[in-house]
Short mmCIF file of C-alpha atoms in Angstrom, two decimals:
data_model
loop_
_atom_site.label_atom_id
_atom_site.label_comp_id
_atom_site.label_asym_id
_atom_site.label_seq_id
_atom_site.Cartn_x
_atom_site.Cartn_y
_atom_site.Cartn_z
CA MET A 168 -37.87 3.28 6.19
CA GLY A 169 -36.80 5.97 3.69
CA ASN A 170 -35.83 8.74 6.17
CA ALA A 171 -34.83 6.18 9.18
CA GLN A 172 -31.33 6.69 9.75
CA LEU A 173 -28.41 4.25 9.19
CA ARG A 174 -26.69 2.29 11.85
CA LEU A 175 -22.89 0.21 10.91
CA VAL A 176 -22.89 -2.37 14.04
CA VAL A 177 -19.37 -3.92 14.60
CA ASP A 178 -18.39 -6.87 16.50
CA ASN A 179 -14.60 -8.39 16.92
CA LEU A 180 -13.39 -6.18 14.80
CA GLY A 181 -9.40 -5.05 15.41
CA PRO A 182 -9.19 -4.13 18.79
CA ILE A 183 -13.69 -3.03 18.69
CA GLU A 184 -15.40 -5.63 21.17
CA HIS A 185 -18.49 -3.66 20.44
CA GLY A 186 -19.82 -0.72 18.71
CA VAL A 187 -23.24 0.94 17.04
CA VAL A 188 -22.50 3.78 15.06
CA GLU A 189 -25.00 6.24 13.92
CA LEU A 190 -24.58 7.45 10.75
CA ARG A 191 -25.75 11.17 10.16
CA PRO A 192 -24.79 13.74 7.45
CA LEU A 193 -22.26 14.67 9.78
CA THR A 194 -20.70 11.83 11.98
CA ILE A 195 -17.59 12.42 13.58
CA PHE A 196 -15.03 9.78 15.60
CA ILE A 197 -13.05 10.87 18.96
CA GLY A 198 -10.97 9.27 20.91
CA ARG A 199 -7.34 7.98 21.62
CA ASN A 200 -5.21 6.12 19.29
CA ASN A 201 -5.49 2.99 18.63
CA THR A 202 -8.73 2.67 19.66
CA GLY A 203 -10.90 1.66 16.06
CA LYS A 204 -11.59 4.47 14.48
CA THR A 205 -10.31 3.91 11.92
CA TYR A 206 -11.28 0.40 11.51
CA ALA A 207 -14.68 1.21 12.02
CA ALA A 208 -14.03 4.18 9.17
CA GLN A 209 -12.83 1.47 6.59
CA ALA A 210 -15.47 -1.36 8.30
CA LEU A 211 -18.29 1.58 6.15
CA TYR A 212 -16.01 1.83 3.07
CA ALA A 213 -16.09 -2.05 2.72
CA CYS A 214 -19.85 -2.07 3.33
CA ARG A 215 -20.60 0.37 0.98
CA GLN A 216 -17.75 -0.59 -1.53
CA ALA A 217 -19.76 -4.01 -1.11
CA VAL A 218 -23.18 -2.69 -2.18
CA ARG A 219 -22.06 -0.76 -5.29
CA SER A 220 -20.46 -4.41 -6.42
CA VAL A 221 -23.20 -5.94 -6.56
CA ARG A 222 -25.64 -5.67 -9.71
CA PRO A 223 -28.93 -7.55 -8.95
CA ARG A 224 -30.42 -9.18 -12.24
CA PRO A 225 -32.99 -11.46 -12.35
CA ALA A 226 -32.19 -14.87 -11.49
CA GLY A 227 -32.10 -18.01 -14.24
CA GLU A 228 -34.98 -17.60 -17.26
CA LEU A 229 -37.44 -16.52 -17.42
CA SER A 230 -40.37 -19.19 -17.22
CA ASP A 231 -43.03 -19.16 -19.82
CA ASP A 232 -45.61 -17.45 -18.04
CA GLN A 233 -43.35 -15.11 -17.55
CA ARG A 234 -42.82 -13.91 -20.83
CA GLU A 235 -46.45 -13.70 -21.35
CA ALA A 236 -47.11 -11.29 -18.63
CA LEU A 237 -43.97 -9.46 -18.84
CA GLU A 238 -45.08 -9.60 -22.48
CA SER A 239 -48.50 -7.43 -21.78
CA PHE A 240 -47.07 -5.48 -19.83
CA ILE A 241 -44.51 -3.94 -21.89
CA ARG A 242 -47.72 -3.88 -25.05
CA SER A 243 -49.80 -1.98 -22.45
CA ARG A 244 -46.67 0.57 -21.01
CA TYR A 245 -45.63 1.16 -25.00
CA GLY A 246 -49.53 2.05 -25.74
CA VAL A 247 -49.33 4.23 -22.21
CA PHE A 248 -45.65 5.05 -23.23
CA ALA A 249 -46.25 6.53 -27.14
CA ASN A 250 -50.04 8.43 -25.75
CA GLY A 251 -47.25 10.97 -23.91
CA GLY A 252 -48.37 9.76 -20.30
CA MET A 253 -46.16 7.28 -18.33
CA GLU A 254 -46.73 8.13 -14.69
CA GLY A 255 -48.88 6.51 -12.78
CA GLN A 256 -49.47 3.27 -14.25
CA GLU A 257 -49.45 0.44 -11.89
CA LEU A 258 -47.12 -2.62 -12.07
CA PRO A 259 -48.79 -5.79 -11.65
CA GLU A 260 -48.47 -8.30 -9.05
CA TRP A 261 -46.11 -10.66 -10.06
CA LEU A 262 -43.99 -7.89 -10.63
CA HIS A 263 -43.80 -6.60 -7.72
CA SER A 264 -42.63 -10.08 -6.00
CA PHE A 265 -40.13 -10.05 -9.23
CA ILE A 266 -38.67 -7.11 -8.10
CA ALA A 267 -38.51 -7.81 -4.75
CA ASP A 268 -36.66 -11.30 -5.00
CA GLY A 269 -33.99 -9.57 -7.12
CA LEU A 270 -33.52 -7.09 -4.99
CA ARG A 271 -33.29 -9.53 -1.94
CA ASP A 272 -30.99 -11.33 -3.95
CA GLY A 273 -28.53 -7.87 -4.49
CA LEU A 274 -28.85 -7.11 -0.59
CA GLU A 275 -27.43 -11.06 -0.01
CA ASP A 276 -25.28 -10.65 -3.00
CA ALA A 277 -23.44 -7.49 -1.29
CA GLY A 278 -24.18 -9.23 2.84
CA ARG A 279 -21.34 -12.06 0.90
CA GLU A 280 -19.28 -9.67 -1.00
CA ILE A 281 -18.62 -8.01 2.44
CA THR A 282 -15.66 -9.97 3.67
CA GLN A 283 -13.92 -9.69 0.38
CA ARG A 284 -14.33 -5.61 0.78
CA LEU A 285 -12.74 -6.57 4.25
CA LYS A 286 -9.75 -7.98 2.99
CA ALA A 287 -9.34 -5.51 0.00
CA THR A 288 -9.63 -2.39 2.62
CA PHE A 289 -7.42 -3.93 4.81
CA GLY A 290 -5.28 -5.20 2.39
CA VAL A 291 -5.14 -8.78 4.07
CA ASP A 292 -5.35 -12.40 2.36
CA ASP A 293 -7.44 -13.82 5.78
CA LEU A 294 -9.79 -12.10 7.49
CA ARG A 295 -9.05 -13.77 11.34
CA ARG A 296 -5.66 -11.31 10.53
CA ILE A 297 -8.27 -7.89 11.35
CA THR A 298 -11.05 -9.94 13.41
CA SER A 299 -10.14 -10.26 17.07
CA TRP A 300 -6.80 -9.54 17.13
CA ASP A 301 -6.33 -13.41 15.03
CA ASN A 302 -9.69 -14.54 16.69
CA GLY A 303 -12.43 -14.80 13.88
CA GLU A 304 -15.32 -15.99 16.42
CA GLY A 305 -18.21 -13.53 16.66
CA PHE A 306 -17.61 -11.23 13.66
CA ARG A 307 -20.03 -9.26 12.72
CA LEU A 308 -20.18 -6.35 10.42
CA GLU A 309 -24.03 -4.57 9.73
CA ILE A 310 -25.64 -1.48 8.14
CA LYS A 311 -29.01 -1.54 9.84
CA SER A 312 -32.00 0.76 10.28
CA ALA A 313 -35.63 0.92 11.23
CA GLY A 314 -37.86 -0.62 9.55
CA PRO A 315 -41.16 1.22 8.52
CA ASP A 316 -43.01 -0.42 11.53
CA GLY A 317 -40.91 0.79 14.18
CA ASP A 318 -39.01 -2.59 13.78
CA ASP A 319 -34.63 -3.48 13.95
CA VAL A 320 -33.81 -3.73 9.99
CA CYS A 321 -30.65 -5.27 8.96
CA LEU A 322 -30.46 -3.65 5.68
CA LEU A 323 -26.92 -6.40 4.81
CA GLY A 324 -24.65 -7.46 6.72
CA SER A 325 -22.30 -10.26 7.44
CA GLY A 326 -25.51 -12.48 8.74
CA GLY A 327 -27.83 -11.42 6.14
CA THR A 328 -30.58 -9.13 5.39
CA THR A 329 -34.63 -8.65 6.98
CA ALA A 330 -34.90 -6.00 4.96
CA PRO A 331 -39.02 -5.69 3.46
CA VAL A 332 -38.22 -5.57 0.54
CA ALA A 333 -41.41 -6.03 -0.73
CA LYS A 334 -43.19 -3.02 1.37
CA ALA A 335 -40.13 -1.28 0.01
CA VAL A 336 -40.82 -2.43 -3.66
CA ARG A 337 -44.77 -0.71 -3.82
CA ARG A 338 -43.78 2.79 -2.82
CA LEU A 339 -40.04 3.18 -4.58
CA GLU A 340 -40.56 5.01 -7.90
CA ILE A 341 -38.28 4.72 -10.72
CA ASP A 342 -37.08 6.43 -13.68
CA TRP A 343 -38.39 4.64 -16.58
CA SER A 344 -37.25 6.95 -19.16
CA GLU A 345 -33.93 5.58 -18.96
CA ILE A 346 -35.13 2.31 -19.95
CA ASP A 347 -38.58 2.72 -22.14
CA HIS A 348 -35.85 2.70 -24.80
CA MET A 349 -36.18 -0.91 -24.91
CA ILE A 350 -39.61 -1.27 -25.03
CA PRO A 351 -40.08 -2.42 -28.45
CA GLU A 352 -42.39 -1.66 -31.15
CA PRO A 353 -45.59 -3.26 -30.63
CA THR A 354 -45.71 -4.49 -34.56
CA LEU A 355 -42.49 -6.61 -33.66
CA PHE A 356 -45.34 -9.07 -31.89
CA ASP A 357 -47.73 -9.26 -34.73
CA LYS A 358 -45.47 -9.64 -37.08
CA GLY A 359 -43.73 -12.70 -36.09
CA ALA A 360 -40.89 -11.51 -34.78
CA ASP A 361 -38.54 -14.50 -34.01
CA ARG A 362 -38.67 -15.21 -30.08
CA GLU A 363 -35.94 -16.06 -29.27
CA GLU A 364 -34.84 -12.05 -29.88
CA LEU A 365 -38.03 -11.53 -27.98
CA ASN A 366 -36.99 -13.30 -25.35
CA TYR A 367 -33.74 -12.13 -25.71
CA LEU A 368 -35.51 -8.54 -25.20
CA TYR A 369 -37.49 -9.63 -22.38
CA SER A 370 -34.58 -10.82 -20.08
CA HIS A 371 -32.93 -7.07 -20.68
CA PHE A 372 -35.79 -5.53 -19.95
CA ALA A 373 -36.46 -6.66 -16.82
CA ARG A 374 -33.31 -6.79 -16.02
CA PHE A 375 -33.34 -3.01 -16.29
CA VAL A 376 -36.23 -2.75 -13.94
CA VAL A 377 -34.77 -4.46 -11.32
CA GLN A 378 -31.49 -2.27 -11.50
CA ALA A 379 -33.29 0.39 -11.48
CA TYR A 380 -35.59 -0.54 -8.85
CA TRP A 381 -32.44 -1.71 -7.46
CA ARG A 382 -30.84 2.12 -7.42
CA SER A 383 -34.00 3.91 -6.18
CA PHE A 384 -34.11 1.23 -3.00
CA LEU A 385 -30.55 2.16 -2.72
CA GLU A 386 -31.23 5.24 -2.76
CA ASP A 387 -34.06 5.54 -0.39
CA THR A 388 -32.38 3.62 2.41
CA HIS A 389 -29.19 5.98 1.88
CA LEU A 390 -27.11 3.63 0.31
CA GLY A 391 -26.95 4.59 -2.82
CA GLY A 392 -24.32 7.68 -4.32
CA GLY A 393 -20.71 6.93 -4.78
CA THR A 394 -18.00 6.37 -1.65
CA HIS A 395 -14.65 7.89 -0.85
CA TYR A 396 -11.98 7.61 1.67
CA LEU A 397 -9.37 9.90 1.76
CA PRO A 398 -6.58 8.18 4.39
CA ALA A 399 -4.59 9.39 6.78
CA GLY A 400 -0.88 9.98 5.35
CA ARG A 401 -2.33 11.20 2.05
CA SER A 402 -0.23 14.21 1.72
CA GLY A 403 2.51 11.67 1.58
CA LEU A 404 1.00 9.61 -1.08
CA LEU A 405 -0.23 12.59 -3.07
CA ASN A 406 3.45 13.51 -3.26
CA ALA A 407 4.45 10.22 -4.47
CA TRP A 408 1.96 9.94 -7.24
CA THR A 409 3.94 10.79 -9.89
CA ASP A 410 7.20 7.97 -8.80
CA VAL A 411 4.64 5.14 -8.15
CA VAL A 412 3.33 5.75 -11.75
CA LYS A 413 6.78 6.17 -13.07
CA LEU A 414 7.69 2.66 -11.29
CA ARG A 415 4.71 1.36 -12.92
CA ILE A 416 6.50 2.48 -16.41
CA GLN A 417 9.23 1.24 -15.49
CA LEU A 418 8.28 -2.42 -14.97
CA GLU A 419 7.73 -2.11 -18.91
CA ARG A 420 10.97 -2.50 -19.82
CA GLU A 421 10.91 -6.38 -18.85
CA ARG A 422 8.96 -6.58 -22.10
CA TYR A 423 12.30 -5.46 -23.97
CA GLY A 424 14.59 -7.28 -21.60
CA LEU A 425 15.85 -4.06 -20.28
CA PRO A 426 15.81 -4.08 -15.81
CA SER A 427 13.17 -2.83 -13.81
CA PHE A 428 12.88 -1.86 -10.66
CA ALA A 429 10.30 -4.19 -7.68
CA ASP A 430 6.74 -3.92 -8.27
CA PRO A 431 5.30 -1.31 -5.79
CA SER A 432 3.84 -2.16 -2.62
CA LEU A 433 -0.25 -0.47 -2.81
CA ASP A 434 -3.16 -1.59 -1.20
CA GLY A 435 -6.52 -1.04 0.68
CA VAL A 436 -7.48 2.72 0.63
CA ALA A 437 -4.11 3.89 0.10
CA LEU A 438 -4.83 2.11 -3.63
CA ASP A 439 -8.20 3.20 -3.62
CA PHE A 440 -7.41 6.50 -2.78
CA ILE A 441 -4.70 6.61 -6.23
CA SER A 442 -7.10 5.11 -8.18
CA SER A 443 -9.48 7.34 -8.40
CA LEU A 444 -6.51 10.34 -8.29
CA ALA A 445 -6.22 8.54 -11.56
CA ASP A 446 -9.62 9.43 -12.34
CA VAL A 447 -9.53 12.80 -11.89
CA LEU A 448 -6.76 13.29 -13.85
CA GLY A 449 -8.26 11.20 -16.63
CA HIS A 450 -12.10 11.47 -18.36
CA ARG A 451 -13.39 10.12 -15.66
CA SER A 452 -13.50 13.54 -13.69
CA ARG A 453 -15.00 15.32 -16.67
CA PRO A 454 -18.97 16.17 -15.42
CA GLY A 455 -22.30 14.14 -15.34
CA PHE A 456 -20.11 10.98 -16.15
CA ARG A 457 -21.53 7.84 -13.92
CA VAL A 458 -21.24 4.42 -14.59
CA PHE A 459 -24.12 1.63 -13.17
CA ASP A 460 -23.57 -1.39 -14.74
CA GLY A 461 -21.33 -0.44 -17.75
CA ILE A 462 -23.78 1.67 -19.18
CA VAL A 463 -22.69 6.17 -18.80
CA PHE A 464 -25.87 7.90 -18.24
CA ASP A 465 -24.35 11.46 -19.22
CA ARG A 466 -26.22 13.26 -17.48
CA PRO A 467 -25.29 16.53 -14.45
CA PRO A 468 -24.68 15.35 -11.00
CA GLU A 469 -26.62 17.79 -9.05
CA ARG A 470 -23.38 19.55 -7.49
CA ASP A 471 -24.93 23.55 -7.46
CA ALA A 472 -25.47 22.61 -3.46
CA LEU A 473 -21.65 22.32 -3.36
CA LYS A 474 -20.94 25.37 -4.41
CA SER A 475 -20.45 27.22 -0.92
CA ALA A 476 -17.83 24.22 -0.39
CA VAL A 477 -15.77 25.18 -2.84
CA ALA A 478 -16.19 28.57 -2.42
CA LEU A 479 -14.24 28.35 0.97
CA LEU A 480 -11.94 25.62 -0.03
CA LYS A 481 -10.33 28.15 -2.05
CA VAL A 482 -10.29 31.12 0.39
CA LEU A 483 -9.18 28.31 2.74
CA MET A 484 -6.31 27.53 0.38
CA GLU A 485 -5.79 30.87 -1.06
CA GLY A 486 -5.70 29.46 -4.57
CA THR A 487 -6.99 26.55 -6.01
CA ILE A 488 -6.24 23.14 -7.41
CA SER A 489 -5.77 22.02 -10.50
CA ALA A 490 -3.97 19.48 -13.29
CA GLU A 491 -0.93 19.98 -14.05
CA THR A 492 -1.12 20.00 -18.60
CA ASP A 493 2.48 20.36 -19.05
CA SER A 494 4.08 17.76 -16.90
CA GLU A 495 6.38 15.85 -18.95
CA VAL A 496 5.48 11.93 -18.06
CA VAL A 497 2.78 12.01 -15.42
CA PRO A 498 0.17 14.22 -15.24
CA THR A 499 -0.59 15.42 -11.47
CA LEU A 500 -1.84 18.44 -9.69
CA ALA A 501 -1.05 22.05 -9.90
CA TYR A 502 -1.53 24.78 -6.88
CA GLU A 503 -2.30 27.58 -9.33
CA GLN A 504 -2.57 31.23 -6.72
CA ASP A 505 -2.42 34.62 -7.72
CA GLY A 506 -1.80 33.42 -11.87
CA HIS A 507 0.77 31.85 -10.60
CA SER A 508 1.23 27.58 -10.90
CA ILE A 509 3.77 25.18 -8.87
CA ALA A 510 3.45 21.65 -9.32
CA ILE A 511 1.57 20.28 -5.86
CA ARG A 512 4.62 18.33 -4.60
CA HIS A 513 6.99 22.16 -4.40
CA ALA A 514 3.57 23.45 -2.19
CA SER A 515 3.05 23.51 1.55
CA SER A 516 2.01 20.52 3.61
CA MET A 517 -1.43 22.17 4.26
CA VAL A 518 -1.69 22.50 0.53
CA SER A 519 -0.47 19.60 -0.11
CA ASP A 520 -3.22 17.88 2.90
CA LEU A 521 -5.78 19.93 1.84
CA ALA A 522 -5.68 19.43 -1.92
CA PRO A 523 -7.39 15.70 -1.96
CA LEU A 524 -10.17 17.13 -0.44
CA ALA A 525 -10.66 20.14 -2.46
CA ILE A 526 -9.67 18.24 -5.49
CA TRP A 527 -12.86 15.66 -4.86
CA VAL A 528 -15.56 18.51 -3.76
CA GLU A 529 -14.44 20.04 -6.67
CA ARG A 530 -14.13 17.12 -9.24
CA LEU A 531 -16.08 13.55 -7.69
CA LEU A 532 -18.05 14.53 -4.54
CA ALA A 533 -21.93 14.81 -5.50
CA PRO A 534 -25.41 14.90 -3.07
CA GLY A 535 -25.91 11.17 -1.99
CA ASP A 536 -22.27 10.30 -1.41
CA LEU A 537 -20.31 9.23 1.27
CA LEU A 538 -17.15 10.83 2.07
CA ILE A 539 -14.74 9.30 4.71
CA VAL A 540 -11.84 11.24 5.84
CA ASP A 541 -8.89 11.24 8.15
CA GLU A 542 -8.32 13.60 10.38
CA PRO A 543 -8.60 16.29 7.84
CA GLU A 544 -6.93 18.80 10.07
CA SER A 545 -3.40 16.82 9.52
CA HIS A 546 -0.82 19.65 8.88
CA LEU A 547 -3.12 22.55 9.59
CA HIS A 548 -2.46 25.68 11.64
CA PRO A 549 -5.46 26.44 13.66
CA GLU A 550 -7.61 28.80 12.04
CA ALA A 551 -7.17 26.88 9.11
CA ILE A 552 -8.89 23.62 11.56
CA ARG A 553 -11.51 26.27 11.97
CA LEU A 554 -12.67 27.14 7.73
CA VAL A 555 -11.94 23.20 7.76
CA ALA A 556 -14.64 22.12 10.29
CA ARG A 557 -16.86 24.45 8.51
CA VAL A 558 -16.05 23.05 4.89
CA LEU A 559 -17.05 19.63 6.40
CA VAL A 560 -20.48 21.14 7.92
CA ARG A 561 -21.11 22.67 4.31
CA LEU A 562 -20.68 19.63 2.66
CA ALA A 563 -23.24 17.26 5.09
CA ASN A 564 -25.62 20.44 4.71
CA SER A 565 -25.22 20.12 0.87
CA GLY A 566 -26.21 16.79 1.04
CA VAL A 567 -23.01 14.65 0.98
CA GLN A 568 -22.52 12.32 3.81
CA VAL A 569 -19.71 12.97 5.34
CA VAL A 570 -17.26 10.68 8.33
CA CYS A 571 -14.57 12.13 9.81
CA ALA A 572 -11.46 10.70 12.50
CA THR A 573 -10.83 13.64 14.47
CA HIS A 574 -8.05 14.10 17.37
CA SER A 575 -8.41 18.31 17.25
CA SER A 576 -10.42 19.86 19.78
CA ILE A 577 -10.43 22.82 17.60
CA LEU A 578 -12.49 21.27 15.15
CA LEU A 579 -15.03 20.23 17.40
CA ASN A 580 -15.12 23.32 18.97
CA GLU A 581 -15.93 24.92 15.74
CA VAL A 582 -18.39 22.19 14.69
CA SER A 583 -20.22 23.16 18.23
CA ASN A 584 -20.02 27.17 16.71
CA CYS A 585 -22.19 25.43 13.78
CA VAL A 586 -25.00 23.43 16.45
CA LEU A 587 -25.51 27.59 18.47
CA ARG A 588 -25.27 28.91 14.73
CA GLN A 589 -28.57 26.85 14.09
CA GLN A 590 -29.97 27.39 17.55
CA THR A 591 -29.61 31.32 16.89
CA SER A 592 -30.63 31.28 13.14
CA THR A 593 -33.99 33.15 14.37
CA LEU A 594 -31.68 36.40 15.35
CA THR A 595 -31.30 39.60 12.48
CA SER A 596 -28.40 39.35 10.78
CA ASP A 597 -26.44 42.58 12.44
CA GLU A 598 -25.97 40.41 15.64
CA LEU A 599 -24.20 37.68 13.33
CA MET A 600 -21.38 37.43 12.70
CA PRO A 601 -21.06 38.77 8.87
CA ALA A 602 -18.72 36.41 7.53
CA TYR A 603 -21.36 32.97 8.42
CA THR A 604 -23.93 32.20 5.95
CA PRO A 605 -26.76 29.77 6.98
CA ASP A 606 -24.47 27.45 5.23
CA ASP A 607 -22.83 27.22 7.93
CA PHE A 608 -25.52 26.22 10.19
CA LEU A 609 -25.79 22.64 11.83
CA ALA A 610 -28.82 21.33 12.83
CA VAL A 611 -27.88 19.34 16.28
CA ASP A 612 -30.18 16.11 14.53
CA ARG A 613 -27.85 16.13 11.74
CA LEU A 614 -24.64 15.72 13.53
CA ALA A 615 -23.90 12.35 15.39
CA VAL A 616 -20.10 11.72 17.41
CA HIS A 617 -18.85 8.52 19.09
CA HIS A 618 -15.60 8.27 21.33
CA PHE A 619 -14.34 5.78 20.97
CA SER A 620 -12.35 4.20 24.29
CA ARG A 621 -10.83 1.19 26.10
CA LEU A 622 -11.51 0.38 29.78
CA GLY A 623 -7.26 -1.16 30.03
CA ALA A 624 -4.17 -1.51 28.73
CA ASN A 625 -5.43 -5.46 27.26
CA LYS A 626 -9.43 -4.42 27.16
CA MET A 627 -11.10 -4.17 24.31
CA ALA A 628 -12.58 -0.81 22.42
CA THR A 629 -15.98 0.10 22.83
CA VAL A 630 -17.90 2.90 21.37
CA GLU A 631 -20.17 5.64 22.90
CA ARG A 632 -22.53 8.19 20.96
CA ILE A 633 -21.79 11.37 22.61
CA GLU A 634 -24.95 13.03 23.09
CA VAL A 635 -24.32 17.27 21.93
CA ASP A 636 -25.93 19.66 23.37
CA PRO A 637 -27.91 22.24 20.96
CA GLN A 638 -27.05 25.15 23.82
CA TRP A 639 -23.96 24.37 24.61
CA GLY A 640 -22.20 21.63 21.44
CA ILE A 641 -20.07 18.94 21.60
CA PRO A 642 -19.16 17.69 25.67
CA GLU A 643 -14.52 18.07 24.95
CA ASP A 644 -13.96 16.29 28.40
CA GLU A 645 -11.32 14.27 27.44
CA PHE A 646 -9.27 17.29 25.71
CA VAL A 647 -10.18 19.08 28.84
CA LYS A 648 -8.90 16.39 31.36
CA VAL A 649 -5.50 16.82 28.74
CA ALA A 650 -5.40 20.39 28.80
CA GLU A 651 -6.22 20.49 32.52
CA ASP A 652 -2.91 18.00 33.16
CA LEU A 653 -1.13 19.48 31.48
CA SER A 654 -1.59 23.29 33.42
CA GLU A 655 -1.66 21.75 36.54
CA GLU A 656 2.13 20.13 35.14
CA SER A 657 3.16 23.89 34.58
CA ALA A 658 1.66 24.93 37.41
CA HIS A 659 3.76 23.20 39.92
CA LEU A 660 7.26 23.25 37.65
CA ILE A 661 6.88 27.28 37.85
CA GLY A 662 6.11 26.40 41.16
CA LEU A 663 9.28 24.44 41.64
CA LEU A 664 11.36 28.15 40.01
CA ASP A 665 10.63 30.03 42.69
#
């Protein structure tokens, strides 16, 4: 299951009647407006947020038999640990089942949490408002994968899970160094330690073991890592950042009997975007800040793979994005170029639209994360769109799972060129353009393109996977049709002037 690609299955969500989205390192949504691309992207975001909100733990109190078995395991493990060897120790059979039950409960909890996460993501109080245009019948949202035996597995979803977690536990590995510090000294057992104290230790040890396997399971199924959404209109949200925060400050004036203003209305991905921006400008942006279940693992993530994407963004923007330190009231982002710095709200539309991508890549993203970008081509010149496409490819090659919805034929064309570069990678460097590196190559099996369409004005939308030709690239039939119609009309009008 670890090497299998994930699939998002959507039924009766917004305008989408049915859709299966194959998730690859780079996944692209195309199609006309109002065909459900953003619905699918936000549904994926809600699923990943649901997974990250779950903290599986042993159900109820440990039984006497489980406590005795756990004490025996801890004694044995401490002896191995004290002698300097920890690898290769087999888990007892009962602990396999104990962990598997915890993982299955976690997946079931995540499936139940999807409903609440969908409401939060779309900013609605009733799910029927976004399911089949007020019709809640037949709604389905699932994350699926191919199981170890080739069978279809539902990892989590609105209808429960069929994941073979028992098989997964047997081959998963965890980092025992994060939990071995909880193992008590053997003398604690022999000194007649208070039974309540020991039971407390057993419960916490069991909880941490289950959570460690949960993290390993999520990484194995490509559901681990952070989740980030850069919505359309992000430049407007970014420029409104200071106004929103100042408005919140003014609301506090009520405490002193002073007049205040109405509460700003932000919800869904817009609110998450602003919250992430607050993290960028605060202490959580420091390298290595990772939190799981309230515990900070101060271990720098492997970010070296993202250096090529960071470098290309600096070329694209002809400058860098940083935190503005001399802001009077509210910290914000600044654009730095040739030794000069200006607030992001005074920069060009290109800079303010790319700034979130640049700062997210610089400070928040790490391999294993999911990044969803809605319309990455917004406000960009065609030359800049080409570079943005290469940035997305470089991120996908660095281990970040990238999903983007686009209306740009130029972006598709550049991604196609990345596929073609991969096909020509055996050529000598003299035959290739020197500006490109292997980071700009994309294997065709690492790319998935999906077309969202309606068959009629009142029809529901469907999702079709588009086959990418490794010798040609991404078919652009929809864009070609528009260009042909425009060209024919121009020729007709010119002919009337003769």
